[in-house]
Tab-separated table of C-alpha atoms (C1' of nucleotides) in Angstrom:
chain	number	residue	atom	x	y	z
F	256	MET	CA	0.013	-0.015	0.030
F	257	SER	CA	1.348	3.416	-0.961
F	258	VAL	CA	2.277	6.041	1.537
F	259	ARG	CA	-0.606	8.088	0.358
F	260	ASP	CA	-3.081	5.293	1.034
F	261	GLN	CA	-1.613	4.617	4.423
F	262	LEU	CA	-2.123	8.258	5.305
F	263	ILE	CA	-5.708	8.300	4.066
F	264	GLU	CA	-6.565	5.144	5.943
F	265	ALA	CA	-4.968	6.358	9.151
F	266	ALA	CA	-6.721	9.704	8.844
F	267	ALA	CA	-10.071	8.007	8.394
F	268	ARG	CA	-9.504	5.797	11.366
F	269	LEU	CA	-8.363	8.619	13.669
F	270	TYR	CA	-11.116	10.938	12.465
F	271	ALA	CA	-13.731	8.305	13.265
F	272	GLU	CA	-12.224	7.804	16.728
F	273	ALA	CA	-11.381	11.361	17.733
F	274	GLY	CA	-13.054	13.788	15.404
F	275	TYR	CA	-11.549	16.567	13.362
F	276	ARG	CA	-9.750	18.308	16.149
F	277	GLY	CA	-8.608	15.057	17.710
F	278	ALA	CA	-7.137	13.687	14.450
F	279	THR	CA	-3.941	15.813	14.616
F	280	THR	CA	-1.405	15.696	11.838
F	281	ARG	CA	1.177	14.227	14.288
F	282	ARG	CA	-1.117	11.390	15.305
F	283	ILE	CA	-2.087	10.634	11.735
F	284	ALA	CA	1.601	10.492	10.689
F	285	VAL	CA	2.499	8.198	13.535
F	286	GLU	CA	-0.494	5.990	12.833
F	287	ALA	CA	0.408	5.754	9.176
F	288	GLY	CA	4.081	5.116	10.029
F	289	VAL	CA	5.377	8.018	7.997
F	290	ASN	CA	6.901	11.342	8.750
F	291	GLU	CA	4.621	14.226	9.497
F	292	ILE	CA	6.217	16.313	6.791
F	293	THR	CA	5.284	13.661	4.191
F	294	LEU	CA	1.693	14.305	5.060
F	295	PHE	CA	1.958	17.957	4.106
F	296	ARG	CA	3.957	17.141	1.019
F	297	HIS	CA	1.211	14.865	-0.214
F	298	PHE	CA	-1.952	16.716	0.760
F	299	GLY	CA	-0.885	20.330	1.457
F	300	SER	CA	-3.004	20.637	4.518
F	301	LYS	CA	-4.763	18.629	7.200
F	302	ASP	CA	-8.168	19.732	5.895
F	303	ALA	CA	-7.479	18.342	2.389
F	304	LEU	CA	-6.373	15.046	3.829
F	305	ILE	CA	-9.391	14.652	6.096
F	306	ARG	CA	-11.747	15.504	3.251
F	307	GLU	CA	-10.215	13.011	0.928
F	308	ALA	CA	-10.251	10.338	3.630
F	309	ILE	CA	-13.905	10.846	4.414
F	310	SER	CA	-15.070	11.100	0.811
F	311	ARG	CA	-13.148	7.919	0.023
F	312	ALA	CA	-14.403	6.016	3.032
F	313	GLU	CA	-17.948	7.054	2.085
F	314	THR	CA	-17.906	5.952	-1.522
F	315	SER	CA	-16.115	2.736	-0.892
F	316	LEU	CA	-19.501	1.083	-0.292
F	317	ALA	CA	-20.147	-2.056	-2.293
F	318	PRO	CA	-23.886	-2.701	-2.437
F	319	ASP	CA	-23.687	-6.427	-2.353
F	320	VAL	CA	-27.348	-7.110	-2.037
F	321	LEU	CA	-29.674	-5.289	-4.413
F	322	LEU	CA	-33.434	-5.186	-4.355
F	323	PRO	CA	-34.898	-7.014	-7.412
F	324	GLU	CA	-36.667	-5.118	-10.102
F	325	SER	CA	-39.769	-7.168	-9.762
F	326	PRO	CA	-40.664	-8.449	-6.205
F	327	ARG	CA	-41.390	-12.094	-5.822
F	328	GLU	CA	-40.830	-12.954	-2.151
F	329	PRO	CA	-41.086	-9.580	-0.377
F	330	PHE	CA	-40.177	-10.820	3.078
F	331	ARG	CA	-37.063	-12.651	2.032
F	332	GLU	CA	-35.920	-9.966	-0.425
F	333	LEU	CA	-36.535	-7.078	1.964
F	334	ARG	CA	-35.001	-8.897	4.936
F	335	ASP	CA	-31.853	-9.761	3.000
F	336	TRP	CA	-31.515	-6.232	1.697
F	337	ALA	CA	-32.141	-4.797	5.194
F	338	ARG	CA	-29.581	-7.149	6.693
F	339	ALA	CA	-26.917	-6.053	4.197
F	340	HIS	CA	-27.736	-2.375	4.657
F	341	LEU	CA	-27.722	-2.710	8.430
F	342	ALA	CA	-24.352	-4.472	8.320
F	343	ASP	CA	-22.967	-1.750	6.139
F	344	LEU	CA	-24.202	1.001	8.494
F	345	ARG	CA	-22.920	-0.860	11.537
F	346	GLY	CA	-19.519	-1.212	9.986
F	347	ARG	CA	-19.283	2.523	9.496
F	348	ARG	CA	-21.014	3.560	12.672
F	349	SER	CA	-18.003	5.306	14.214
F	350	LEU	CA	-17.377	7.411	11.125
F	351	ILE	CA	-21.001	8.240	10.642
F	352	ARG	CA	-21.551	9.211	14.256
F	353	THR	CA	-18.455	11.492	14.173
F	354	CYS	CA	-19.554	13.132	10.916
F	355	MET	CA	-23.040	13.634	12.277
F	356	GLY	CA	-21.717	15.217	15.369
F	357	GLU	CA	-19.535	17.613	13.485
F	358	ILE	CA	-21.675	18.418	10.556
F	359	GLU	CA	-22.627	21.820	11.891
F	360	GLU	CA	-19.074	22.835	12.465
F	361	HIS	CA	-17.742	21.271	9.241
F	362	PRO	CA	-20.588	21.396	6.807
F	363	GLY	CA	-19.871	19.871	3.432
F	364	ILE	CA	-17.253	17.503	4.765
F	365	PHE	CA	-19.483	14.642	3.841
F	366	SER	CA	-21.520	14.747	0.754
F	367	ALA	CA	-25.196	14.324	1.836
F	368	GLU	CA	-26.321	14.483	-1.780
F	369	ASN	CA	-25.705	11.388	-3.908
F	370	SER	CA	-24.633	9.554	-0.768
F	371	PRO	CA	-25.044	5.774	-0.695
F	372	LEU	CA	-27.763	6.456	1.845
F	373	ALA	CA	-29.782	8.559	-0.556
F	374	ALA	CA	-29.269	6.013	-3.308
F	375	ALA	CA	-30.459	3.185	-1.028
F	376	ALA	CA	-33.514	5.211	-0.137
F	377	LYS	CA	-34.348	5.733	-3.773
F	378	ALA	CA	-33.921	2.007	-4.545
F	379	LEU	CA	-36.167	1.059	-1.657
F	380	CYS	CA	-38.744	3.561	-2.720
F	381	ARG	CA	-38.896	2.137	-6.216
F	382	TYR	CA	-39.217	-1.467	-4.804
F	383	LEU	CA	-42.157	-0.379	-2.650
F	384	ARG	CA	-43.846	1.200	-5.702
F	385	GLN	CA	-43.355	-2.115	-7.448
F	386	LEU	CA	-44.887	-3.972	-4.493
F	387	ARG	CA	-47.956	-1.891	-4.785
F	388	ALA	CA	-48.101	-2.042	-8.595
F	389	ASN	CA	-48.011	-5.822	-8.483
F	390	GLY	CA	-50.787	-5.928	-6.005
F	391	LEU	CA	-48.574	-7.431	-3.257
F	392	ALA	CA	-48.918	-4.431	-0.924
F	393	LYS	CA	-52.571	-3.840	-0.442
F	394	ALA	CA	-52.710	-1.089	2.200
F	395	PRO	CA	-52.662	2.597	1.263
F	396	PHE	CA	-49.341	4.112	2.128
F	397	ASP	CA	-46.979	6.922	1.049
F	398	GLU	CA	-43.878	5.102	-0.271
F	399	VAL	CA	-41.566	8.015	0.507
F	400	ALA	CA	-42.548	8.082	4.171
F	401	ALA	CA	-42.530	4.272	4.275
F	402	SER	CA	-39.033	3.936	2.876
F	403	THR	CA	-37.825	6.680	5.200
F	404	MET	CA	-39.355	4.716	8.035
F	405	LEU	CA	-37.666	1.517	7.287
F	406	MET	CA	-34.329	3.123	6.708
F	407	GLY	CA	-34.736	5.160	9.859
F	408	VAL	CA	-35.238	2.022	11.907
F	409	LEU	CA	-32.125	0.395	10.456
F	410	PHE	CA	-30.172	3.603	10.986
F	411	ALA	CA	-31.188	3.951	14.599
F	412	ASP	CA	-30.431	0.307	15.301
F	413	ALA	CA	-26.974	0.563	13.691
F	414	MET	CA	-26.065	3.742	15.531
F	415	GLY	CA	-27.634	2.957	18.885
F	416	ARG	CA	-27.118	-0.713	19.568
F	417	ASP	CA	-23.603	-0.423	20.840
F	418	ILE	CA	-23.953	2.798	22.802
F	419	MET	CA	-27.411	2.280	24.259
F	420	PRO	CA	-27.216	-1.318	25.402
F	421	ASP	CA	-30.258	-0.983	27.681
F	422	MET	CA	-32.456	-0.123	24.695
F	423	TYR	CA	-31.079	-2.839	22.400
F	424	ARG	CA	-30.947	-5.911	24.591
F	425	ASN	CA	-32.509	-8.258	22.092
F	426	ASP	CA	-30.901	-10.412	19.430
F	427	PRO	CA	-29.959	-8.357	16.379
F	428	GLU	CA	-31.149	-10.879	13.875
F	429	HIS	CA	-34.438	-11.288	15.692
F	430	ALA	CA	-34.884	-7.525	15.801
F	431	LEU	CA	-34.230	-7.328	12.068
F	432	ASP	CA	-36.819	-10.001	11.434
F	433	GLN	CA	-39.370	-8.106	13.451
F	434	TYR	CA	-38.648	-4.790	11.763
F	435	VAL	CA	-39.275	-6.220	8.376
F	436	LYS	CA	-42.354	-8.169	9.448
F	437	LEU	CA	-43.946	-5.209	11.149
F	438	PHE	CA	-43.067	-3.032	8.211
F	439	LEU	CA	-44.525	-5.405	5.567
F	440	ARG	CA	-47.730	-5.814	7.500
F	441	GLY	CA	-47.859	-2.018	7.788
F	442	ILE	CA	-47.932	-1.630	4.062
F	443	GLY	CA	-50.345	-4.452	3.631
F	444	VAL	CA	-48.153	-7.330	2.544
F	445	GLY	CA	-49.171	-10.694	3.903
F	446	VAL	CA	-46.601	-12.305	6.158
F	447	ARG	CA	-46.740	-15.921	7.185
F	448	ARG	CA	-47.461	-16.170	10.884
F	449	SER	CA	-44.403	-17.548	12.553
F	450	SER	CA	-43.504	-15.166	15.373
Z	116	MET	CA	-29.553	33.922	36.523
Z	117	SER	CA	-26.535	33.216	38.594
Z	118	VAL	CA	-23.077	33.168	37.183
Z	119	ARG	CA	-22.966	29.399	37.718
Z	120	ASP	CA	-26.101	28.924	35.579
Z	121	GLN	CA	-24.746	31.206	32.894
Z	122	LEU	CA	-21.624	29.142	32.628
Z	123	ILE	CA	-23.571	25.880	32.510
Z	124	GLU	CA	-25.825	27.172	29.834
Z	125	ALA	CA	-23.011	28.598	27.704
Z	126	ALA	CA	-21.055	25.359	28.127
Z	127	ALA	CA	-23.997	23.307	26.964
Z	128	ARG	CA	-24.544	25.544	23.972
Z	129	LEU	CA	-20.889	25.561	22.932
Z	130	TYR	CA	-20.469	21.884	23.454
Z	131	ALA	CA	-23.497	21.191	21.213
Z	132	GLU	CA	-22.025	23.440	18.540
Z	133	ALA	CA	-18.376	22.615	18.678
Z	134	GLY	CA	-17.869	19.470	20.766
Z	135	TYR	CA	-15.656	18.800	23.724
Z	136	ARG	CA	-12.460	20.173	22.186
Z	137	GLY	CA	-14.178	23.025	20.475
Z	138	ALA	CA	-15.851	24.253	23.631
Z	139	THR	CA	-12.773	25.876	25.129
Z	140	THR	CA	-12.751	27.528	28.532
Z	141	ARG	CA	-12.043	30.891	26.940
Z	142	ARG	CA	-15.039	30.661	24.597
Z	143	ILE	CA	-17.276	29.426	27.331
Z	144	ALA	CA	-16.344	32.273	29.606
Z	145	VAL	CA	-16.849	34.858	26.866
Z	146	GLU	CA	-20.217	33.330	25.945
Z	147	ALA	CA	-21.271	33.383	29.542
Z	148	GLY	CA	-20.008	36.941	29.942
Z	149	VAL	CA	-17.799	36.150	32.924
Z	150	ASN	CA	-14.068	35.901	33.460
Z	151	GLU	CA	-12.314	32.663	32.543
Z	152	ILE	CA	-10.916	32.358	36.111
Z	153	THR	CA	-14.413	32.356	37.535
Z	154	LEU	CA	-15.101	29.224	35.559
Z	155	PHE	CA	-12.280	27.369	37.234
Z	156	ARG	CA	-13.176	28.759	40.680
Z	157	HIS	CA	-16.719	27.392	40.268
Z	158	PHE	CA	-16.108	24.056	38.634
Z	159	GLY	CA	-12.458	23.235	39.158
Z	160	SER	CA	-11.921	21.960	35.595
Z	161	LYS	CA	-13.350	22.090	32.168
Z	162	ASP	CA	-14.264	18.507	32.420
Z	163	ALA	CA	-16.404	18.953	35.482
Z	164	LEU	CA	-18.221	21.876	33.897
Z	165	ILE	CA	-18.993	20.034	30.702
Z	166	ARG	CA	-20.203	17.025	32.582
Z	167	GLU	CA	-22.523	19.088	34.685
Z	168	ALA	CA	-23.787	21.006	31.664
Z	169	ILE	CA	-24.607	17.833	29.732
Z	170	SER	CA	-26.218	15.930	32.597
Z	171	ARG	CA	-28.401	18.948	33.412
Z	172	ALA	CA	-29.403	19.448	29.762
Z	173	GLU	CA	-30.315	15.823	29.537
Z	174	THR	CA	-32.518	15.605	32.609
Z	175	SER	CA	-34.328	18.916	31.998
Z	176	LEU	CA	-36.815	17.006	29.927
Z	177	ALA	CA	-40.460	17.611	30.800
Z	178	PRO	CA	-42.526	14.743	29.431
Z	179	ASP	CA	-45.585	16.861	28.627
Z	180	VAL	CA	-47.492	14.121	26.814
Z	181	LEU	CA	-47.858	10.760	28.476
Z	182	LEU	CA	-49.274	7.590	27.037
Z	183	PRO	CA	-52.524	6.636	28.877
Z	184	GLU	CA	-52.670	3.599	31.086
Z	185	SER	CA	-55.541	2.080	29.166
Z	186	PRO	CA	-55.597	2.761	25.468
Z	187	ARG	CA	-58.837	4.126	23.931
Z	188	GLU	CA	-57.946	5.775	20.672
Z	189	PRO	CA	-54.623	4.257	19.649
Z	190	PHE	CA	-53.975	6.411	16.619
Z	191	ARG	CA	-54.635	9.722	18.351
Z	192	GLU	CA	-52.837	8.753	21.485
Z	193	LEU	CA	-49.806	7.379	19.836
Z	194	ARG	CA	-49.583	10.215	17.261
Z	195	ASP	CA	-49.731	12.859	20.018
Z	196	TRP	CA	-47.144	11.081	22.057
Z	197	ALA	CA	-44.909	10.539	19.006
Z	198	ARG	CA	-45.257	14.241	18.057
Z	199	ALA	CA	-44.171	15.404	21.556
Z	200	HIS	CA	-41.313	12.884	21.594
Z	201	LEU	CA	-40.188	13.935	18.157
Z	202	ALA	CA	-40.335	17.609	19.073
Z	203	ASP	CA	-38.256	16.964	22.139
Z	204	LEU	CA	-35.599	15.063	20.159
Z	205	ARG	CA	-35.588	17.693	17.520
Z	206	GLY	CA	-35.013	20.388	20.085
Z	207	ARG	CA	-31.983	18.607	21.426
Z	208	ARG	CA	-30.658	17.362	18.139
Z	209	SER	CA	-27.369	19.350	18.181
Z	210	LEU	CA	-26.490	18.153	21.666
Z	211	ILE	CA	-27.510	14.548	20.936
Z	212	ARG	CA	-25.590	14.412	17.711
Z	213	THR	CA	-22.441	15.811	19.367
Z	214	CYS	CA	-22.655	13.397	22.256
Z	215	MET	CA	-23.162	10.467	19.909
Z	216	GLY	CA	-20.144	11.486	17.936
Z	217	GLU	CA	-17.940	11.736	20.964
Z	218	ILE	CA	-19.205	8.831	23.021
Z	219	GLU	CA	-16.234	6.668	22.128
Z	220	GLU	CA	-13.774	9.294	23.199
Z	221	HIS	CA	-15.682	10.455	26.249
Z	222	PRO	CA	-17.654	7.479	27.468
Z	223	GLY	CA	-19.872	8.121	30.423
Z	224	ILE	CA	-20.229	11.757	29.665
Z	225	PHE	CA	-23.979	11.149	29.067
Z	226	SER	CA	-25.856	8.738	31.133
Z	227	ALA	CA	-27.281	6.086	28.747
Z	228	GLU	CA	-28.905	4.271	31.620
Z	229	ASN	CA	-31.963	5.785	33.107
Z	230	SER	CA	-32.033	8.350	30.320
Z	231	PRO	CA	-35.248	9.878	29.281
Z	232	LEU	CA	-34.978	7.869	26.113
Z	233	ALA	CA	-34.892	4.580	27.984
Z	234	ALA	CA	-37.840	5.714	30.068
Z	235	ALA	CA	-39.792	6.634	26.959
Z	236	ALA	CA	-39.054	3.262	25.471
Z	237	LYS	CA	-40.308	1.496	28.573
Z	238	ALA	CA	-43.507	3.518	28.634
Z	239	LEU	CA	-44.129	2.773	25.003
Z	240	CYS	CA	-43.503	-0.888	25.564
Z	241	ARG	CA	-46.085	-0.979	28.312
Z	242	TYR	CA	-48.601	0.808	26.144
Z	243	LEU	CA	-48.122	-1.715	23.389
Z	244	ARG	CA	-48.717	-4.565	25.826
Z	245	GLN	CA	-51.894	-2.919	26.930
Z	246	LEU	CA	-52.979	-2.594	23.344
Z	247	ARG	CA	-52.593	-6.338	22.845
Z	248	ALA	CA	-54.168	-7.179	26.189
Z	249	ASN	CA	-57.254	-5.128	25.315
Z	250	GLY	CA	-57.543	-6.893	21.964
Z	251	LEU	CA	-56.846	-3.709	20.055
Z	252	ALA	CA	-53.666	-4.980	18.488
Z	253	LYS	CA	-54.473	-8.237	16.708
Z	254	ALA	CA	-51.249	-9.132	14.997
Z	255	PRO	CA	-48.443	-11.167	16.661
Z	256	PHE	CA	-45.534	-8.946	17.457
Z	257	ASP	CA	-42.609	-8.539	19.847
Z	258	GLU	CA	-43.405	-5.428	21.784
Z	259	VAL	CA	-39.739	-4.711	22.597
Z	260	ALA	CA	-38.714	-4.814	18.949
Z	261	ALA	CA	-41.871	-2.880	17.993
Z	262	SER	CA	-41.231	-0.049	20.491
Z	263	THR	CA	-37.652	0.072	19.422
Z	264	MET	CA	-38.824	0.382	15.894
Z	265	LEU	CA	-41.117	3.329	16.423
Z	266	MET	CA	-38.603	5.121	18.611
Z	267	GLY	CA	-35.920	4.434	15.982
Z	268	VAL	CA	-37.973	6.043	13.284
Z	269	LEU	CA	-38.618	9.113	15.326
Z	270	PHE	CA	-34.917	9.286	16.310
Z	271	ALA	CA	-33.754	9.044	12.758
Z	272	ASP	CA	-36.180	11.692	11.599
Z	273	ALA	CA	-35.161	14.099	14.344
Z	274	MET	CA	-31.469	13.657	13.703
Z	275	GLY	CA	-31.626	13.498	9.934
Z	276	ARG	CA	-34.185	15.901	8.734
Z	277	ASP	CA	-32.059	18.958	8.912
Z	278	ILE	CA	-28.770	17.444	7.734
Z	279	MET	CA	-30.084	15.142	4.996
Z	280	PRO	CA	-32.634	17.411	3.284
Z	281	ASP	CA	-32.714	15.200	0.177
Z	282	MET	CA	-33.928	12.242	2.277
Z	283	TYR	CA	-36.532	14.258	4.210
Z	284	ARG	CA	-38.260	16.350	1.667
Z	285	ASN	CA	-41.755	15.672	2.793
Z	286	ASP	CA	-43.883	17.563	5.375
Z	287	PRO	CA	-42.908	16.641	8.907
Z	288	GLU	CA	-46.427	16.362	10.121
Z	289	HIS	CA	-47.464	14.153	7.231
Z	290	ALA	CA	-44.489	12.000	7.859
Z	291	LEU	CA	-45.349	11.597	11.490
Z	292	ASP	CA	-48.840	10.640	10.521
Z	293	GLN	CA	-47.586	7.985	8.153
Z	294	TYR	CA	-45.104	6.567	10.635
Z	295	VAL	CA	-47.824	6.066	13.216
Z	296	LYS	CA	-50.354	4.655	10.687
Z	297	LEU	CA	-47.819	2.205	9.185
Z	298	PHE	CA	-46.757	1.171	12.698
Z	299	LEU	CA	-50.261	0.603	13.991
Z	300	ARG	CA	-51.183	-1.470	10.951
Z	301	GLY	CA	-48.015	-3.378	11.497
Z	302	ILE	CA	-49.068	-4.467	14.971
Z	303	GLY	CA	-52.575	-5.170	13.766
Z	304	VAL	CA	-54.466	-2.146	14.956
Z	305	GLY	CA	-57.231	-1.018	12.577
Z	306	VAL	CA	-56.682	2.434	11.176
Z	307	ARG	CA	-59.434	4.410	9.471
Z	308	ARG	CA	-58.595	4.754	5.785
Z	309	SER	CA	-57.799	8.381	5.075
Z	310	SER	CA	-54.485	8.509	3.345
P	265	DG	C1'	26.849	6.344	-12.328
P	266	DT	C1'	24.359	9.826	-11.662
P	267	DA	C1'	20.230	12.902	-11.747
P	268	DG	C1'	15.868	13.399	-9.799
P	269	DG	C1'	12.039	12.453	-7.066
P	270	DA	C1'	10.376	10.639	-2.879
P	271	DT	C1'	11.214	10.310	2.006
P	272	DG	C1'	13.596	11.315	6.445
P	273	DT	C1'	15.742	14.341	10.361
P	274	DA	C1'	16.229	18.469	13.092
P	275	DA	C1'	14.580	22.614	14.432
P	276	DG	C1'	11.427	25.904	14.819
P	277	DC	C1'	7.331	29.224	14.153
P	278	DA	C1'	3.250	31.668	16.130
P	279	DG	C1'	-0.914	30.560	18.234
P	280	DC	C1'	-4.116	28.240	21.214
P	281	DC	C1'	-4.943	25.011	25.020
P	282	DA	C1'	-6.195	24.097	30.295
P	283	DC	C1'	-4.860	25.919	34.274
P	284	DT	C1'	-2.203	28.746	38.032
P	285	DT	C1'	-0.570	32.578	40.797
P	286	DG	C1'	-0.788	37.071	42.934
P	287	DC	C1'	-3.245	40.979	43.555
P	288	DT	C1'	-7.386	44.111	43.439
P	289	DT	C1'	-12.285	45.535	43.539
P	290	DA	C1'	-16.961	45.310	45.144
P	291	DC	C1'	-20.355	44.232	48.171
P	292	DA	C1'	-22.875	41.876	52.181
P	293	DG	C1'	-23.335	40.545	57.048
P	294	DT	C1'	-22.203	41.435	61.547
D	41	DA	C1'	-15.176	49.277	61.100
D	42	DC	C1'	-14.034	44.288	60.281
D	43	DT	C1'	-14.395	40.268	57.623
D	44	DG	C1'	-15.767	36.832	54.161
D	45	DT	C1'	-16.960	35.953	49.619
D	46	DA	C1'	-17.551	36.469	44.745
D	47	DA	C1'	-15.661	38.422	40.985
D	48	DG	C1'	-12.147	40.715	38.134
D	49	DC	C1'	-7.355	41.689	36.063
D	50	DA	C1'	-2.637	40.810	34.250
D	51	DA	C1'	0.723	37.631	33.523
D	52	DG	C1'	2.510	33.330	32.833
D	53	DT	C1'	3.096	27.937	32.958
D	54	DG	C1'	4.176	23.890	29.928
D	55	DG	C1'	2.268	21.540	26.287
D	56	DC	C1'	0.065	20.738	21.914
D	57	DT	C1'	-1.499	22.647	17.284
D	58	DG	C1'	-0.877	23.155	12.011
D	59	DC	C1'	2.664	24.212	9.271
D	60	DT	C1'	7.457	25.748	7.446
D	61	DT	C1'	12.473	25.848	6.417
D	62	DA	C1'	16.852	23.827	5.487
D	63	DC	C1'	19.489	19.901	4.813
D	64	DA	C1'	20.470	14.878	4.444
D	65	DT	C1'	19.358	10.285	2.614
D	66	DC	C1'	17.570	6.711	-0.166
D	67	DC	C1'	16.059	4.338	-4.495
D	68	DT	C1'	15.200	4.019	-9.058
D	69	DA	C1'	15.355	5.347	-14.218
D	70	DC	C1'	18.033	6.818	-17.652
DNA sequence: GTAGGATGTAAGCAGCCACTTGCTTACAGT
DNA sequence: ACTGTAAGCAAGTGGCTGCTTACATCCTAC
């Protein structure tokens, strides 16, 4: 791995742990195993390095599991998608929490528009529309609010499970199962009784 | 307002804006309109001041709207409760986001246990159990996961609406309405068709 | 084999950080 | 009038911050 990549990775790690102010150029250099001057030679300033590190960490998402174009088994499809999305959020939770905490002080340091989150929301929205069009979702619902709802649940679980253990005592997989079941019943999709 | 209270309020405000490192003793003192030395005479250290400011801001919650012991009109009751809870979260969103972003670096700076959030979750859980006991909620569901789900949606909305405008374009009140309707249908409570 | 680019070392800059010391002012209670 | 308390002021501590300058070293491409 090149010196440049080592610096970017160290910067992302330290930023997620300690925030913008806490990720000092000295600490980043030590963490990356290079000289502090090299950092400035490559990126010019701390700000440029941090921005590159965050924007790279944010777009390195690989959407392994995609929602199908035409729904066949809503529960299985949505649960698998939700599981993948949740795992992704959980893997980035430190970085996401830090970004959220500092967004007012450093606006524009993470992209908001065209983020993987927004893309996921759009995909989910389209899937829900398909569900209704195919007659699988029989209840009246606003698909924008509905997709926001499901994504919100997953987001809150991913962010809160480790830092609010008294609120998330149950098994993660069981919780996921329940989220999807409750959600599907909410939009009028029949779910086989099993829990 | 006493000098002490001015300092606590200024510390809470600055912490919410700029985080632990950004809320310097100088800035807090200027914001409070007192001398920096006075800060140390009152609280001994910056850490003690910040801790007191956060713990006070966190417990100053007044739960205006309570869920009734025995449910009568689930939709109205739950929507009113959710609206109040959402408004409360939204009012504290800066502080909450900052705390979340720094919880790994400063664990124990906000209480987690016995927090108003946990109390709200417990109250909601009891209400859902009552709904089922009274035969109003006819679907099978895990009330812990269900209450976590509703609270998660509200949490995500409160935290994300201002910083992810492309994901929360709809009207807040309409979104709230949809959340509650979808949720109630999810747990098997009949909702009058109107949207 | 040597020129050039990438990296390292040493030293330092001005500025901010939390916090301290020593002294002064203002006012309240007795 | 005496005293305690709360607050202010000026000055300074050592340490960390982002960033710079000047000079030495390495490795590779020609």
